Short mmCIF file of C-alpha atoms and ligand atoms in Angstrom, two decimals:
data_model
loop_
_atom_site.label_atom_id
_atom_site.label_comp_id
_atom_site.label_asym_id
_atom_site.label_seq_id
_atom_site.Cartn_x
_atom_site.Cartn_y
_atom_site.Cartn_z
CA UNK A 1 -65.94 0.73 42.11
CA UNK A 2 -67.91 2.25 39.29
CA UNK A 3 -70.47 4.92 40.14
CA UNK A 4 -73.23 5.58 37.68
CA UNK A 5 -74.69 8.65 39.31
CA UNK A 6 -71.87 10.69 40.81
CA UNK A 7 -73.91 13.85 41.42
CA UNK A 8 -77.58 12.99 41.44
CA UNK A 9 -78.90 16.55 41.78
CA UNK A 10 -82.32 16.85 40.22
CA UNK A 11 -81.26 18.01 36.77
CA UNK A 12 -78.25 15.71 36.84
CA UNK A 13 -80.52 12.85 37.87
CA UNK A 14 -82.68 13.54 34.85
CA UNK A 15 -79.73 13.69 32.50
CA UNK A 16 -78.16 10.60 33.95
CA UNK A 17 -81.38 8.64 33.67
CA UNK A 18 -81.68 9.85 30.10
CA UNK A 19 -78.20 8.64 29.29
CA UNK A 20 -78.41 5.45 31.27
CA UNK A 21 -81.79 4.32 30.05
CA UNK A 22 -82.34 4.07 26.34
CA UNK A 23 -85.86 3.17 25.23
CA UNK A 24 -84.55 -0.34 24.60
CA UNK A 25 -84.11 -0.77 28.35
CA UNK A 26 -87.61 -2.27 28.49
CA UNK A 27 -87.79 -6.01 28.96
CA UNK A 28 -88.59 -7.46 25.55
CA UNK A 29 -91.01 -10.26 24.71
CA UNK A 30 -88.03 -12.20 23.46
CA UNK A 31 -86.45 -11.97 26.90
CA UNK A 32 -89.63 -13.22 28.56
CA UNK A 33 -89.75 -16.08 26.02
CA UNK A 34 -86.13 -16.95 26.82
CA UNK A 35 -86.95 -17.07 30.52
CA UNK A 36 -89.81 -19.52 29.89
CA UNK A 37 -87.58 -21.65 27.65
CA UNK A 38 -84.84 -21.62 30.30
CA UNK A 39 -87.36 -22.92 32.83
CA UNK A 40 -88.59 -25.58 30.39
CA UNK A 41 -85.01 -26.72 29.79
CA UNK A 42 -84.65 -27.43 33.51
CA UNK A 43 -88.03 -29.15 33.92
CA UNK A 44 -87.63 -31.34 30.81
CA UNK A 45 -91.18 -32.78 30.79
CA UNK A 46 -94.64 -31.97 32.07
CA UNK A 47 -97.47 -29.54 32.47
CA UNK A 48 -96.55 -26.21 34.02
CA UNK A 49 -99.03 -23.74 35.46
CA UNK A 50 -98.10 -20.22 36.56
CA UNK A 51 -100.92 -18.38 38.27
CA UNK A 52 -101.14 -14.60 38.28
CA UNK A 53 -102.47 -12.77 41.31
CA UNK A 54 -106.24 -12.68 41.76
CA UNK A 55 -108.13 -9.42 41.47
CA UNK A 56 -108.51 -7.78 44.89
CA UNK A 57 -111.88 -8.30 46.61
CA UNK A 58 -112.84 -4.70 45.81
CA UNK A 59 -111.78 -2.90 42.68
CA UNK A 60 -110.69 0.16 44.67
CA UNK A 61 -107.93 -1.83 46.36
CA UNK A 62 -104.62 -1.60 44.46
CA UNK A 63 -103.62 -4.65 42.44
CA UNK A 64 -100.08 -5.99 42.33
CA UNK A 65 -98.97 -8.85 40.10
CA UNK A 66 -96.97 -11.59 41.83
CA UNK A 67 -93.31 -11.70 40.90
CA UNK A 68 -92.93 -15.25 39.51
CA UNK A 69 -95.81 -14.67 37.09
CA UNK A 70 -94.55 -11.25 36.09
CA UNK A 71 -91.05 -12.66 35.60
CA UNK A 72 -92.29 -15.26 33.12
CA UNK A 73 -94.87 -13.20 31.23
CA UNK A 74 -94.54 -9.45 31.93
CA UNK A 75 -98.35 -9.48 32.14
CA UNK A 76 -99.75 -7.22 34.87
CA UNK A 77 -103.55 -7.67 34.76
CA UNK A 78 -105.34 -9.68 37.49
CA UNK A 79 -106.60 -13.30 37.30
CA UNK A 80 -104.31 -14.44 34.47
CA UNK A 81 -102.67 -17.86 34.12
CA UNK A 82 -99.91 -19.30 31.97
CA UNK A 83 -100.01 -22.95 30.89
CA UNK A 84 -96.98 -24.56 29.29
CA UNK A 85 -96.62 -28.07 27.96
CA UNK A 86 -92.96 -29.03 28.17
CA UNK A 87 -91.53 -31.83 26.02
CA UNK A 88 -87.85 -32.80 25.90
CA UNK A 89 -86.82 -29.58 27.59
CA UNK A 90 -88.67 -27.31 25.16
CA UNK A 91 -92.01 -25.56 25.29
CA UNK A 92 -94.20 -27.70 23.02
CA UNK A 93 -97.25 -25.49 23.53
CA UNK A 94 -98.18 -22.55 25.71
CA UNK A 95 -101.12 -20.24 26.27
CA UNK A 96 -101.81 -17.14 28.34
CA UNK A 97 -105.29 -17.08 29.84
CA UNK A 98 -106.59 -13.63 30.70
CA UNK A 99 -109.77 -11.86 31.68
CA UNK A 100 -111.95 -11.39 28.59
CA UNK A 101 -112.93 -7.92 27.40
CA UNK A 102 -116.07 -6.77 29.20
CA UNK A 103 -117.14 -3.14 28.75
CA UNK A 104 -119.52 -3.27 31.75
CA UNK A 105 -116.74 -4.34 34.12
CA UNK A 106 -114.24 -2.07 32.42
CA UNK A 107 -116.49 0.89 33.29
CA UNK A 108 -115.35 0.35 36.88
CA UNK A 109 -112.00 -1.39 36.66
CA UNK A 110 -110.46 0.11 33.55
CA UNK A 111 -109.39 -1.28 30.24
CA UNK A 112 -108.52 -4.95 29.82
CA UNK A 113 -106.50 -6.09 26.83
CA UNK A 114 -108.43 -9.36 26.43
CA UNK A 115 -107.02 -12.55 24.82
CA UNK A 116 -106.18 -10.92 21.49
CA UNK A 117 -104.55 -7.94 23.17
CA UNK A 118 -102.62 -10.28 25.46
CA UNK A 119 -101.19 -12.03 22.42
CA UNK A 120 -100.19 -8.71 20.88
CA UNK A 121 -98.63 -7.54 24.13
CA UNK A 122 -96.73 -10.73 25.03
CA UNK A 123 -96.41 -12.82 21.91
CA UNK A 124 -98.08 -15.75 23.70
CA UNK A 125 -101.30 -17.15 22.28
CA UNK A 126 -104.17 -15.68 24.32
CA UNK A 127 -107.36 -17.26 25.66
CA UNK A 128 -110.08 -16.32 28.10
CA UNK A 129 -109.27 -17.42 31.63
CA UNK A 130 -112.74 -18.97 31.70
CA UNK A 131 -111.28 -21.72 29.49
CA UNK A 132 -108.61 -22.74 32.01
CA UNK A 133 -110.53 -25.86 33.12
CA UNK A 134 -111.03 -27.02 29.51
CA UNK A 135 -107.40 -26.39 28.64
CA UNK A 136 -106.29 -28.50 31.61
CA UNK A 137 -108.82 -31.24 30.74
CA UNK A 138 -107.54 -31.66 27.23
CA UNK A 139 -103.86 -31.51 28.19
CA UNK A 140 -104.32 -34.05 30.99
CA UNK A 141 -106.36 -36.35 28.72
CA UNK A 142 -103.38 -36.55 26.37
CA UNK A 143 -100.75 -37.50 28.95
CA UNK A 144 -100.19 -40.35 31.42
CA UNK A 145 -98.44 -38.29 34.06
CA UNK A 146 -101.23 -36.65 36.01
CA UNK A 147 -99.11 -33.94 37.59
CA UNK A 148 -99.30 -30.19 37.55
CA UNK A 149 -96.04 -28.33 38.12
CA UNK A 150 -97.06 -25.07 39.72
CA UNK A 151 -94.93 -21.92 39.64
CA UNK A 152 -95.15 -19.54 42.59
CA UNK A 153 -96.66 -19.34 46.06
CA UNK A 154 -98.71 -22.57 46.07
CA UNK A 155 -98.86 -23.67 49.72
CA UNK A 156 -101.73 -26.00 50.66
CA UNK A 157 -100.36 -26.38 54.22
CA UNK A 158 -100.62 -22.70 55.09
CA UNK A 159 -103.27 -21.83 57.67
CA UNK A 160 -104.58 -19.10 55.40
CA UNK A 161 -104.56 -20.07 51.73
CA UNK A 162 -103.22 -17.39 49.44
CA UNK A 163 -104.87 -16.54 46.13
CA UNK A 164 -102.50 -18.74 44.07
CA UNK A 165 -103.23 -21.77 46.27
CA UNK A 166 -106.97 -21.17 46.13
CA UNK A 167 -106.96 -21.02 42.34
CA UNK A 168 -104.84 -24.17 41.98
CA UNK A 169 -107.05 -26.05 44.46
CA UNK A 170 -110.17 -25.05 42.54
CA UNK A 171 -108.60 -26.53 39.43
CA UNK A 172 -107.52 -29.72 41.19
CA UNK A 173 -111.02 -30.31 42.60
CA UNK A 174 -112.22 -31.05 39.05
CA UNK A 175 -109.44 -33.62 38.40
CA UNK A 176 -109.41 -36.72 40.58
CA UNK A 177 -105.91 -37.98 41.27
CA UNK A 178 -104.12 -34.94 39.90
CA UNK A 179 -100.83 -34.42 41.76
CA UNK A 180 -99.45 -30.94 42.34
CA UNK A 181 -95.77 -30.12 42.73
CA UNK A 182 -93.83 -26.88 42.97
CA UNK A 183 -90.90 -28.34 41.03
CA UNK A 184 -90.36 -25.16 38.96
CA UNK A 185 -89.71 -22.89 41.95
CA UNK A 186 -86.06 -23.71 42.71
CA UNK A 187 -85.17 -23.30 39.03
CA UNK A 188 -87.01 -20.01 38.85
CA UNK A 189 -85.21 -18.84 41.97
CA UNK A 190 -81.88 -19.57 40.30
CA UNK A 191 -82.90 -17.81 37.07
CA UNK A 192 -84.11 -14.73 38.93
CA UNK A 193 -80.88 -14.53 40.96
CA UNK A 194 -78.85 -13.21 38.02
CA UNK A 195 -80.32 -10.16 36.31
CA UNK A 196 -80.37 -9.33 32.61
CA UNK A 197 -79.11 -5.99 31.28
CA UNK A 198 -82.72 -4.77 30.95
CA UNK A 199 -83.46 -5.68 34.57
CA UNK A 200 -80.28 -3.93 35.70
CA UNK A 201 -81.38 -0.77 33.88
CA UNK A 202 -84.69 -0.83 35.73
CA UNK A 203 -82.83 -1.30 39.01
CA UNK A 204 -80.56 1.66 38.20
CA UNK A 205 -83.62 3.79 37.53
CA UNK A 206 -85.51 2.82 40.65
CA UNK A 207 -82.43 3.40 42.81
CA UNK A 208 -81.82 6.80 41.12
CA UNK A 209 -85.38 7.84 42.03
CA UNK A 210 -84.85 6.63 45.60
CA UNK A 211 -81.56 8.53 45.88
CA UNK A 212 -83.41 11.70 44.86
CA UNK A 213 -86.01 11.01 47.59
CA UNK A 214 -83.21 10.70 50.16
CA UNK A 215 -81.71 13.99 49.03
CA UNK A 216 -85.09 15.71 49.35
CA UNK A 217 -85.47 14.17 52.82
CA UNK A 218 -82.06 15.42 53.95
CA UNK A 219 -82.83 18.97 52.89
CA UNK A 220 -86.36 19.06 54.27
CA UNK A 221 -86.10 17.44 57.70
CA UNK A 222 -86.05 19.61 60.81
CA UNK A 223 -87.03 19.40 64.47
CA UNK A 224 -90.77 19.71 65.06
CA UNK A 225 -91.76 17.94 61.86
CA UNK A 226 -93.72 14.71 62.04
CA UNK A 227 -92.27 11.54 60.52
CA UNK A 228 -95.27 11.36 58.20
CA UNK A 229 -94.27 14.62 56.53
CA UNK A 230 -91.02 12.99 55.48
CA UNK A 231 -92.87 9.86 54.35
CA UNK A 232 -95.14 12.08 52.25
CA UNK A 233 -92.19 13.87 50.67
CA UNK A 234 -90.41 10.59 49.92
CA UNK A 235 -93.44 8.97 48.32
CA UNK A 236 -94.30 12.16 46.43
CA UNK A 237 -90.79 12.13 44.99
CA UNK A 238 -91.15 8.48 43.98
CA UNK A 239 -94.40 9.10 42.14
CA UNK A 240 -93.17 12.30 40.57
CA UNK A 241 -90.45 10.35 38.80
CA UNK A 242 -92.79 7.66 37.53
CA UNK A 243 -92.38 5.11 40.32
CA UNK A 244 -95.60 3.11 40.46
CA UNK A 245 -95.55 2.59 44.23
CA UNK A 246 -93.23 2.27 47.20
CA UNK A 247 -91.73 -1.23 46.90
CA UNK A 248 -92.31 -1.78 50.66
CA UNK A 249 -93.75 0.15 53.58
CA UNK A 250 -91.57 3.25 53.99
CA UNK A 251 -89.67 3.23 57.28
CA UNK A 252 -89.32 6.76 58.70
CA UNK A 253 -88.26 6.32 62.32
CA UNK A 254 -86.92 9.01 64.62
CA UNK A 255 -85.45 8.80 68.12
CA UNK A 256 -86.54 5.50 69.74
CA UNK A 257 -88.30 4.50 66.53
CA UNK A 258 -84.94 4.42 64.74
CA UNK A 259 -84.16 1.28 66.75
CA UNK A 260 -87.20 -0.67 65.48
CA UNK A 261 -86.09 -2.58 62.41
CA UNK A 262 -89.30 -2.47 60.37
CA UNK A 263 -91.03 0.48 62.04
CA UNK A 264 -93.57 2.00 59.65
CA UNK A 265 -96.25 3.77 61.69
CA UNK A 266 -94.38 6.99 60.82
CA UNK A 267 -96.28 9.23 63.24
CA UNK A 268 -93.98 10.89 65.75
CA UNK A 269 -92.92 14.49 66.10
CA UNK A 270 -89.16 14.66 65.71
CA UNK A 271 -87.07 16.45 68.29
CA UNK A 272 -83.81 18.34 68.20
CA UNK A 273 -81.16 15.76 69.06
CA UNK A 274 -82.93 12.75 67.50
CA UNK A 275 -81.58 10.67 64.67
CA UNK A 276 -83.93 9.83 61.81
CA UNK A 277 -83.62 6.47 60.05
CA UNK A 278 -85.19 6.42 56.58
CA UNK A 279 -85.35 3.01 54.85
CA UNK A 280 -87.18 3.44 51.56
CA UNK A 281 -87.43 2.04 48.06
CA UNK A 282 -89.26 3.10 44.94
CA UNK A 283 -90.83 0.44 42.72
CA UNK A 284 -90.19 1.11 39.06
CA UNK A 285 -91.17 -1.14 36.17
CA UNK A 286 -91.82 -3.70 38.91
CA UNK A 287 -88.26 -3.46 40.29
CA UNK A 288 -87.51 -2.53 43.91
CA UNK A 289 -84.86 -0.25 45.33
CA UNK A 290 -83.96 -0.48 49.01
CA UNK A 291 -81.79 2.32 50.43
CA UNK A 292 -81.38 3.44 54.04
CA UNK A 293 -79.88 6.64 55.33
CA UNK A 294 -79.71 7.83 58.93
CA UNK A 295 -79.40 11.54 59.62
CA UNK A 296 -79.44 13.91 62.61
CA UNK A 297 -82.81 15.68 62.69
CA UNK A 298 -81.15 19.02 63.48
CA UNK A 299 -78.61 18.69 60.66
CA UNK A 300 -75.50 18.04 62.77
CA UNK A 301 -74.48 14.67 64.23
CA UNK A 302 -73.87 14.76 67.98
CA UNK A 303 -70.62 13.14 69.08
CA UNK A 304 -72.44 10.03 70.28
CA UNK A 305 -74.46 9.78 67.07
CA UNK A 306 -71.36 10.21 64.97
CA UNK A 307 -69.51 7.47 66.87
CA UNK A 308 -72.22 4.92 66.12
CA UNK A 309 -72.63 6.23 62.58
CA UNK A 310 -68.94 5.98 61.70
CA UNK A 311 -68.82 2.45 63.06
CA UNK A 312 -71.73 1.31 60.89
CA UNK A 313 -70.18 3.03 57.89
CA UNK A 314 -66.89 1.22 58.55
CA UNK A 315 -68.70 -2.12 58.74
CA UNK A 316 -70.42 -1.43 55.44
CA UNK A 317 -67.13 -0.40 53.82
CA UNK A 318 -65.45 -3.61 55.02
CA UNK A 319 -68.11 -5.74 53.34
CA UNK A 320 -68.22 -3.56 50.24
CA UNK A 321 -64.45 -3.78 49.76
CA UNK A 322 -64.66 -7.58 49.55
CA UNK A 323 -67.51 -7.80 47.06
CA UNK A 324 -66.56 -9.28 43.68
CA UNK A 325 -67.40 -12.38 41.66
CA UNK A 326 -66.59 -15.61 43.50
CA UNK A 327 -66.95 -14.17 47.01
CA UNK A 328 -69.44 -15.83 49.37
CA UNK A 329 -71.77 -13.24 50.93
CA UNK A 330 -71.23 -15.02 54.25
CA UNK A 331 -67.59 -13.88 54.21
CA UNK A 332 -68.69 -10.29 53.72
CA UNK A 333 -71.25 -10.65 56.52
CA UNK A 334 -68.52 -11.96 58.82
CA UNK A 335 -66.21 -9.05 57.94
CA UNK A 336 -68.94 -6.52 58.75
CA UNK A 337 -69.85 -8.31 61.99
CA UNK A 338 -66.17 -8.35 63.05
CA UNK A 339 -65.96 -4.57 62.57
CA UNK A 340 -69.15 -4.01 64.57
CA UNK A 341 -68.07 -6.37 67.38
CA UNK A 342 -64.70 -4.65 67.71
CA UNK A 343 -66.23 -1.16 67.52
CA UNK A 344 -69.04 -1.86 70.00
CA UNK A 345 -66.38 -3.13 72.41
CA UNK A 346 -64.43 0.10 72.02
CA UNK A 347 -67.61 2.12 72.61
CA UNK A 348 -68.28 0.09 75.78
CA UNK A 349 -71.61 -1.38 74.60
CA UNK A 350 -70.35 -4.96 74.71
CA UNK A 351 -67.69 -6.46 76.96
CA UNK A 352 -65.54 -8.06 74.24
CA UNK A 353 -65.96 -8.87 70.52
CA UNK A 354 -66.85 -12.49 71.31
CA UNK A 355 -68.60 -11.91 74.66
CA UNK A 356 -71.98 -13.52 75.25
CA UNK A 357 -75.04 -13.04 77.45
CA UNK A 358 -77.49 -15.56 78.87
CA UNK A 359 -80.62 -16.12 76.81
CA UNK A 360 -84.07 -17.12 78.15
CA UNK A 361 -83.07 -20.78 78.31
CA UNK A 362 -79.55 -20.20 79.56
CA UNK A 363 -78.03 -20.37 76.08
CA UNK A 364 -74.97 -18.27 75.24
CA UNK A 365 -75.84 -15.56 72.73
CA UNK A 366 -73.26 -13.12 71.31
CA UNK A 367 -73.61 -9.69 72.89
CA UNK A 368 -73.22 -8.27 69.38
CA UNK A 369 -76.75 -9.54 68.73
CA UNK A 370 -78.15 -7.13 71.33
CA UNK A 371 -77.30 -4.27 68.98
CA UNK A 372 -77.15 -5.87 65.50
CA UNK A 373 -80.16 -8.13 65.06
CA UNK A 374 -80.38 -8.78 61.33
CA UNK A 375 -78.45 -10.11 58.37
CA UNK A 376 -76.07 -8.01 56.28
CA UNK A 377 -78.19 -7.84 53.15
CA UNK A 378 -80.29 -9.50 50.50
CA UNK A 379 -80.94 -9.71 46.78
CA UNK A 380 -83.08 -7.03 45.12
CA UNK A 381 -85.19 -7.29 41.99
CA UNK A 382 -88.90 -7.72 41.39
CA UNK A 383 -89.15 -8.33 45.13
CA UNK A 384 -87.41 -6.13 47.65
CA UNK A 385 -86.03 -9.38 49.05
CA UNK A 386 -85.30 -11.10 45.76
CA UNK A 387 -83.64 -14.45 45.07
CA UNK A 388 -79.86 -14.37 44.76
CA UNK A 389 -77.03 -16.90 44.84
CA UNK A 390 -74.85 -17.14 47.97
CA UNK A 391 -71.70 -16.74 45.87
CA UNK A 392 -71.54 -13.45 43.97
CA UNK A 393 -71.39 -13.45 40.19
CA UNK A 394 -71.83 -10.77 37.51
CA UNK A 395 -75.44 -9.61 37.23
CA UNK A 396 -76.33 -10.23 40.88
CA UNK A 397 -78.06 -7.22 42.49
CA UNK A 398 -78.04 -6.95 46.27
CA UNK A 399 -77.89 -4.73 49.36
CA UNK A 400 -75.32 -4.23 52.12
CA UNK A 401 -77.03 -2.87 55.23
CA UNK A 402 -75.29 -3.15 58.59
CA UNK A 403 -76.85 -1.41 61.57
CA UNK A 404 -76.51 -0.69 65.27
CA UNK A 405 -79.65 -0.14 67.36
CA UNK A 406 -79.58 0.90 71.01
CA UNK A 407 -83.12 0.08 72.11
CA UNK A 408 -84.76 1.89 75.03
CA UNK A 409 -86.15 -1.40 76.42
CA UNK A 410 -82.83 -3.27 76.28
CA UNK A 411 -82.34 -3.57 80.03
CA UNK A 412 -86.00 -3.86 81.03
CA UNK A 413 -87.30 -6.30 78.45
CA UNK A 414 -84.63 -7.71 76.16
CA UNK A 415 -81.79 -8.94 78.40
CA UNK A 416 -83.08 -11.69 80.73
CA UNK A 417 -82.68 -10.75 84.38
CA UNK A 418 -80.06 -13.23 85.66
CA UNK A 419 -77.08 -12.70 87.99
CA UNK A 420 -74.64 -13.01 85.07
CA UNK A 421 -76.64 -10.60 82.89
CA UNK A 422 -76.92 -8.09 85.77
CA UNK A 423 -73.11 -7.89 85.79
CA UNK A 424 -73.14 -7.26 82.07
CA UNK A 425 -75.75 -4.50 82.41
CA UNK A 426 -73.71 -2.82 85.13
CA UNK A 427 -70.60 -2.94 82.95
CA UNK A 428 -72.26 -1.41 79.87
CA UNK A 429 -74.65 0.98 81.62
CA UNK A 430 -72.57 4.17 81.04
CA UNK A 431 -72.25 3.47 77.30
CA UNK A 432 -75.89 2.43 77.09
CA UNK A 433 -76.98 5.72 78.62
CA UNK A 434 -74.78 7.63 76.18
CA UNK A 435 -76.17 5.91 73.10
CA UNK A 436 -79.74 4.94 73.99
CA UNK A 437 -82.37 5.75 71.31
CA UNK A 438 -79.77 5.87 68.56
CA UNK A 439 -80.52 3.47 65.71
CA UNK A 440 -78.30 3.67 62.65
CA UNK A 441 -78.61 1.62 59.49
CA UNK A 442 -76.78 2.42 56.26
CA UNK A 443 -78.02 0.47 53.27
CA UNK A 444 -76.84 0.63 49.69
CA UNK A 445 -77.66 -1.22 46.49
CA UNK A 446 -75.09 -2.83 44.20
CA UNK A 447 -74.66 -4.80 41.02
CA UNK A 448 -71.84 -7.33 40.74
CA UNK A 449 -69.76 -6.66 37.61
CA UNK A 450 -67.12 -8.80 35.83
CA UNK A 451 -64.36 -7.36 37.98
CA UNK A 452 -66.02 -5.89 41.05
CA UNK A 453 -69.00 -3.87 42.04
CA UNK A 454 -71.22 -1.07 40.75
CA UNK A 455 -72.66 1.15 43.48
CA UNK A 456 -76.13 2.20 42.24
CA UNK A 457 -77.37 4.14 45.29
CA UNK A 458 -75.04 7.13 45.71
CA UNK A 459 -77.06 9.19 48.18
CA UNK A 460 -74.76 11.12 50.51
CA UNK A 461 -73.49 8.82 53.27
CA UNK A 462 -70.30 10.39 54.63
CA UNK A 463 -70.98 12.54 57.70
CA UNK A 464 -69.61 15.69 56.03
CA UNK A 465 -71.66 15.12 52.86
CA UNK A 466 -74.89 14.56 54.80
CA UNK A 467 -74.32 17.64 56.96
CA UNK A 468 -73.48 19.75 53.89
CA UNK A 469 -76.68 18.76 52.09
CA UNK A 470 -78.78 19.23 55.24
CA UNK A 471 -77.39 22.75 55.57
CA UNK A 472 -78.84 23.70 52.18
CA UNK A 473 -82.26 25.33 52.54
CA UNK A 474 -85.23 23.34 51.25
CA UNK A 475 -87.77 25.48 49.47
CA UNK A 476 -90.23 22.89 48.30
CA UNK A 477 -89.84 20.08 45.78
CA UNK A 478 -87.49 21.04 42.98
CA UNK A 479 -89.01 22.21 39.74
CA UNK A 480 -90.44 19.73 37.29
CA UNK A 481 -87.84 18.77 34.73
CA UNK A 482 -89.29 18.90 31.18
CA UNK A 483 -86.40 16.89 29.75
CA UNK A 484 -87.07 14.07 32.15
CA UNK A 485 -90.80 14.08 31.42
CA UNK A 486 -90.06 13.88 27.71
CA UNK A 487 -87.78 10.92 28.27
CA UNK A 488 -90.51 9.23 30.34
CA UNK A 489 -93.12 9.85 27.63
CA UNK A 490 -90.89 8.14 25.11
CA UNK A 491 -89.97 5.16 27.16
CA UNK A 492 -93.47 4.11 28.28
N1 LIG B 501 -86.01 -2.53 53.62
C1 LIG B 501 -86.42 -3.51 54.52
C2 LIG B 501 -85.57 -4.72 54.56
O1 LIG B 501 -84.67 -4.89 53.78
O2 LIG B 501 -85.80 -5.60 55.37
MN1 LIG B 502 -83.00 -4.04 52.87
#
């Protein structure tokens, strides 16, 4: 396995990012144009509308462009739309409709590029978004097929209509008989599943920033701190390296909170003897990292913590060892689950690798699922859960993240109280009491290469490496690195 960042200490991180990310790592307009043409080639004929995210209801709420629109245009202002007329598998005509320049509004909301600036920035002919209705009128007048092929989250059946749906419906109201399909979406999903070299560079950068945040966390954490102090340090580190935002709500869960999969209240004082599960990801250039480390709050794994930890690490290694082009992710998931089932049996938490318990309706559910309640991983990209193909191929970026979670409410609330289940609870009670409140997840990010796998998230994960880093004193965030800032200035 190739490792891009073998020693991501701060200065090394800076140097490695410098080496790994030439200015050309930006996604070019030509690449965006090729993506739109690739979509057109699949659709063959018709009118395509991609709708950017609407401006938030107040201008002091952060704006985030939706991923399908960003993928096709790279345009990150609110309220935009892309219209493409596709003929014989090519784009016959296209326009990008954007908010017009408006100094009064810009006083509050900041600079807008306007239609002319949009053309300069993207290479697509620009128009004011106020013309969207007229553009649709004239395109529909010239064609028999009264259908709009919408890209993105159009969902008229949802109880609460999202902004994309609302904007499409407003357009449809003015056109009797206009049909709407989401035909482009499966094609876009396939395109997004395999990343370009420029996208992979952005993923390497966002994971490098996230690795640095994990290293800071490992050095800083100690009993008596609140989870939010670690969240603050993590998100400070993201921003300090140019990450625009956390790609998802940071999960900083200690003790019982480590067993809650998407815990993000992050407000508990951590005690000596707790584990701390930190599942975080920077967003950089729109791309999401997603890396989890679990550490002992006091810097040294207890025996019980180490037993669970080593098991999860072994499950991850089993899946990782199989990953290469042509492998179905389901096979990797099975390999990891087999390791966990065998190990949990040895630890006494389940009765046998294939043992079951009785669900609410009497159904047989694997006991493994009491302690491992999620899938093995997912694609990463513009979204933290990004599209990806089930069979690995070069350019696919994804996570492997097994976990074991011994929940405090397992006996009282999770396992239905039946005679059969009472026997099970009696059998596993000693192990349960040994491991309760330990939640361990280990999550890494990878890129599939021609002959294997590139590990892009090398934060310490062996017990000895974590304990060694935690033993180093933390004396505040490391000094600002002028070399890195110069690189960032150049690459913007
Ligand atoms: N990082 C959260 C998740 O993958 O579900
Ligand atoms: Mn994840």
